[in-house]
Coordinates of N, CA and C in Angstrom, one line a residue:
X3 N -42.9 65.5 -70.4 CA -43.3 66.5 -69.4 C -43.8 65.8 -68.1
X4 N -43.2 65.9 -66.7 CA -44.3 65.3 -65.7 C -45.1 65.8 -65.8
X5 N -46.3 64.9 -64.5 CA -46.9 65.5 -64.5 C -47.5 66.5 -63.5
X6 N -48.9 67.2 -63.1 CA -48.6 68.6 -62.5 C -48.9 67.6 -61.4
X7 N -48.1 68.6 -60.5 CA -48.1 68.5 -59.0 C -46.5 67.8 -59.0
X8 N -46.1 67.4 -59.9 CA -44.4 66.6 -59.5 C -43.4 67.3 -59.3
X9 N -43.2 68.3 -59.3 CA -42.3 69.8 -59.0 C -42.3 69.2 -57.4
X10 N -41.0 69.0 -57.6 CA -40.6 68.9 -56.2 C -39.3 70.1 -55.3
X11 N -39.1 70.7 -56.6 CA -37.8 71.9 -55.9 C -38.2 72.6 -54.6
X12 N -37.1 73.2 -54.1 CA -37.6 74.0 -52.8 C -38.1 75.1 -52.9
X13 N -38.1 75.6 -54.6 CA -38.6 77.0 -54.5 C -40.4 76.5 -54.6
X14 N -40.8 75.4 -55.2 CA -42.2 75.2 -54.5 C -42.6 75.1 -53.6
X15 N -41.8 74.3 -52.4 CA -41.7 74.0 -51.3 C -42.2 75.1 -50.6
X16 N -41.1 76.3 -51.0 CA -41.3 77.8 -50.1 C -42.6 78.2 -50.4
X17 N -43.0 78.3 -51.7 CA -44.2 79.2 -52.4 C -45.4 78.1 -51.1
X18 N -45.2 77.1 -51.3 CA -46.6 76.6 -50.2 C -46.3 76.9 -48.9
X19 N -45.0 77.1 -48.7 CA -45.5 77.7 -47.1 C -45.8 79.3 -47.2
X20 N -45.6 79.9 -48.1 CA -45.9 81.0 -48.0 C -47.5 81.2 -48.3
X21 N -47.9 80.2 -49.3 CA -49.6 80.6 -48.9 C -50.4 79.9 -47.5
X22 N -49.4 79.7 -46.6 CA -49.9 79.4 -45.3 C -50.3 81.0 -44.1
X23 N -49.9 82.1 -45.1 CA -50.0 83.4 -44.5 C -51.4 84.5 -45.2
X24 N -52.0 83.2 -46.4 CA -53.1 83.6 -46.4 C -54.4 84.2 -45.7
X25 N -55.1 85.3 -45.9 CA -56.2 85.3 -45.4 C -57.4 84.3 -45.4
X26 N -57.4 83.7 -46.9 CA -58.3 82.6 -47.6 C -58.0 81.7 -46.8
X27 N -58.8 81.0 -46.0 CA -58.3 79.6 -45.6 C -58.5 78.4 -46.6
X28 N -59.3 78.6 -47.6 CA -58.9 77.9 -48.9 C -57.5 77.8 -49.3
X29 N -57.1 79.0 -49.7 CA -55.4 79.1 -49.9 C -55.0 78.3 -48.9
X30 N -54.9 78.4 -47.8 CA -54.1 78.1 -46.1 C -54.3 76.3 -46.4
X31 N -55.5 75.9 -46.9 CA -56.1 74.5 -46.8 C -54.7 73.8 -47.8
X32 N -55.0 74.5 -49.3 CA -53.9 74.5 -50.0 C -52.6 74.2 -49.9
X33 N -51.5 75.1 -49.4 CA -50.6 75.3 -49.1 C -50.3 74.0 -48.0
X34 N -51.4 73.5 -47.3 CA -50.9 72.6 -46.0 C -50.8 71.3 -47.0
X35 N -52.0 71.6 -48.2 CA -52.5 70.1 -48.3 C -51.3 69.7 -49.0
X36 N -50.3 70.8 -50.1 CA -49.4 70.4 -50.9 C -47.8 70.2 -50.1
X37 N -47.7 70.6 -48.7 CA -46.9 69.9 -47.8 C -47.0 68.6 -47.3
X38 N -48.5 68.1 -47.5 CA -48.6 66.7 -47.0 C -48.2 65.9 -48.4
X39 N -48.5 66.3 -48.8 CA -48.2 65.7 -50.4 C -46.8 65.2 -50.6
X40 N -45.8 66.4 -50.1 CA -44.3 66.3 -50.3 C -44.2 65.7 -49.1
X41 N -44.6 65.2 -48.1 CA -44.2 64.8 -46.9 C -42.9 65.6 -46.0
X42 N -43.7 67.2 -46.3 CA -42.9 67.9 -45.4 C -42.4 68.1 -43.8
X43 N -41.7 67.8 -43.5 CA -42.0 68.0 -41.7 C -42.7 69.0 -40.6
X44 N -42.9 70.1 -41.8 CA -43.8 71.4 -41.7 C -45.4 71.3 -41.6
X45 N -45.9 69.9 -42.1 CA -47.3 69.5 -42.3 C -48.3 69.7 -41.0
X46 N -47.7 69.8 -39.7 CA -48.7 69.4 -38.5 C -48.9 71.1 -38.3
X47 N -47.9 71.8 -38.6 CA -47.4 73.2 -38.1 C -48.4 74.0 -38.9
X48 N -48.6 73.3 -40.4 CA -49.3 74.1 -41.6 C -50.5 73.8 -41.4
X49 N -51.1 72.3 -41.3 CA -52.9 72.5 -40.9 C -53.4 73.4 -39.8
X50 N -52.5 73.5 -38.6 CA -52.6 74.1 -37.1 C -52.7 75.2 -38.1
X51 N -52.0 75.9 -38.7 CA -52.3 77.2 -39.0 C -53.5 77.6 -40.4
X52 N -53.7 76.6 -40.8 CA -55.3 76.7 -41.9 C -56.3 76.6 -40.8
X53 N -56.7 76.2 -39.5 CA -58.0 76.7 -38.7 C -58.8 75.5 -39.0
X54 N -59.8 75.4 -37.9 CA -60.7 74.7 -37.8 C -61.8 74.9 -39.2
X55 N -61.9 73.7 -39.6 CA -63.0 73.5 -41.3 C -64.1 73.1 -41.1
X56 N -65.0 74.0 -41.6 CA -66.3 73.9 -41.7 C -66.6 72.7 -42.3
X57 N -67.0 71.7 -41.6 CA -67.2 69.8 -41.6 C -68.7 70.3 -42.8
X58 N -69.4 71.1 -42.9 CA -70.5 70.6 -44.2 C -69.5 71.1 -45.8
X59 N -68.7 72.7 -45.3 CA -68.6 73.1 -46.4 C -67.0 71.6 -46.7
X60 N -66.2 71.2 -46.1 CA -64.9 70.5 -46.5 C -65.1 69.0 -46.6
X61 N -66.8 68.2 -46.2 CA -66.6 67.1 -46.1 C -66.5 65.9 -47.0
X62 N -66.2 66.7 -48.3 CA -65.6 66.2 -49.6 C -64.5 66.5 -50.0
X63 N -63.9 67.0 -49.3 CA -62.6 68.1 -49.7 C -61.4 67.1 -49.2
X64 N -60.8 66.5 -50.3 CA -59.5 65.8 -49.9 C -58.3 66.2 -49.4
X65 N -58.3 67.2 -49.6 CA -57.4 68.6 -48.8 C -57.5 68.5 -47.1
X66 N -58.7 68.4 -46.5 CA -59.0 68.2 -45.7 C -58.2 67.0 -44.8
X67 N -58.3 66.1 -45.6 CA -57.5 64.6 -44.8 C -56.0 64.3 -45.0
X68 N -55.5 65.6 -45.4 CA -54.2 65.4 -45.9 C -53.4 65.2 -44.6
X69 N -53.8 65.6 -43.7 CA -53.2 65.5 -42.1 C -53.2 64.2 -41.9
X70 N -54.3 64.0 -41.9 CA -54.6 62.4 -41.4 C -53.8 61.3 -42.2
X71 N -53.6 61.6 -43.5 CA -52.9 60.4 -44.5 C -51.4 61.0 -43.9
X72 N -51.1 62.1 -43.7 CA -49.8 62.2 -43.4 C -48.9 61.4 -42.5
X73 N -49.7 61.7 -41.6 CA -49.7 61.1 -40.0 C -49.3 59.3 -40.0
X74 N -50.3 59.0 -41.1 CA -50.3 57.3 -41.3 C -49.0 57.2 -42.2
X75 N -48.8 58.0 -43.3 CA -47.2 57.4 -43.8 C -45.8 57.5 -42.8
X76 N -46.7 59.0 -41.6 CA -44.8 59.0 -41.1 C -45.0 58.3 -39.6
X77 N -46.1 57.6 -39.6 CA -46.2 56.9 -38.1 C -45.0 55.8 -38.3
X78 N -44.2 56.3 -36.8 CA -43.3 55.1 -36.9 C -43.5 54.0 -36.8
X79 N -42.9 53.0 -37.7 CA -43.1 51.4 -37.1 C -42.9 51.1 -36.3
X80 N -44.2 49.5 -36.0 CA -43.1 48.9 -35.2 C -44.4 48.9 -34.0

């Protein structure tokens, strides 16, 4: 059995961008953070739309940096 989170099909793919239309910006945090994960090209589009995070309540929240690590795997070389 993998393990969770290794589901890489597109029908995952879609389910996270659709909890990008949440009210919960939890969910919204979610959905972006599991696009950074797949290294979707959708990732800069998906945080922009999770909203600015409350820095006491998120500043443990690895969800939060998923932009940032993203950014560092698809910076181009060079």
């Amino acid at each position: 059995m993998p393990p969770p989170g290794a589901d890489r099909s597109a029908e995952i793919t879609e389910a996270l961008v659709r909890l990008l239309d949440a009210e919960d910006q939890d969910v919204r945090l979610s959905g972006a953070y599991g696009l950074a994960l797949r290294d979707d090209p959708r990732t800069v589009e998906a945080y922009a739309r999770v909203g600015r995070l409350d820095r006491t309540e998120y500043e443990h929240d690895h969800r939060a940096d998923g932009l940032w690590r993203w950014k560092l795997r698809n910076a181009p070389s060079g």
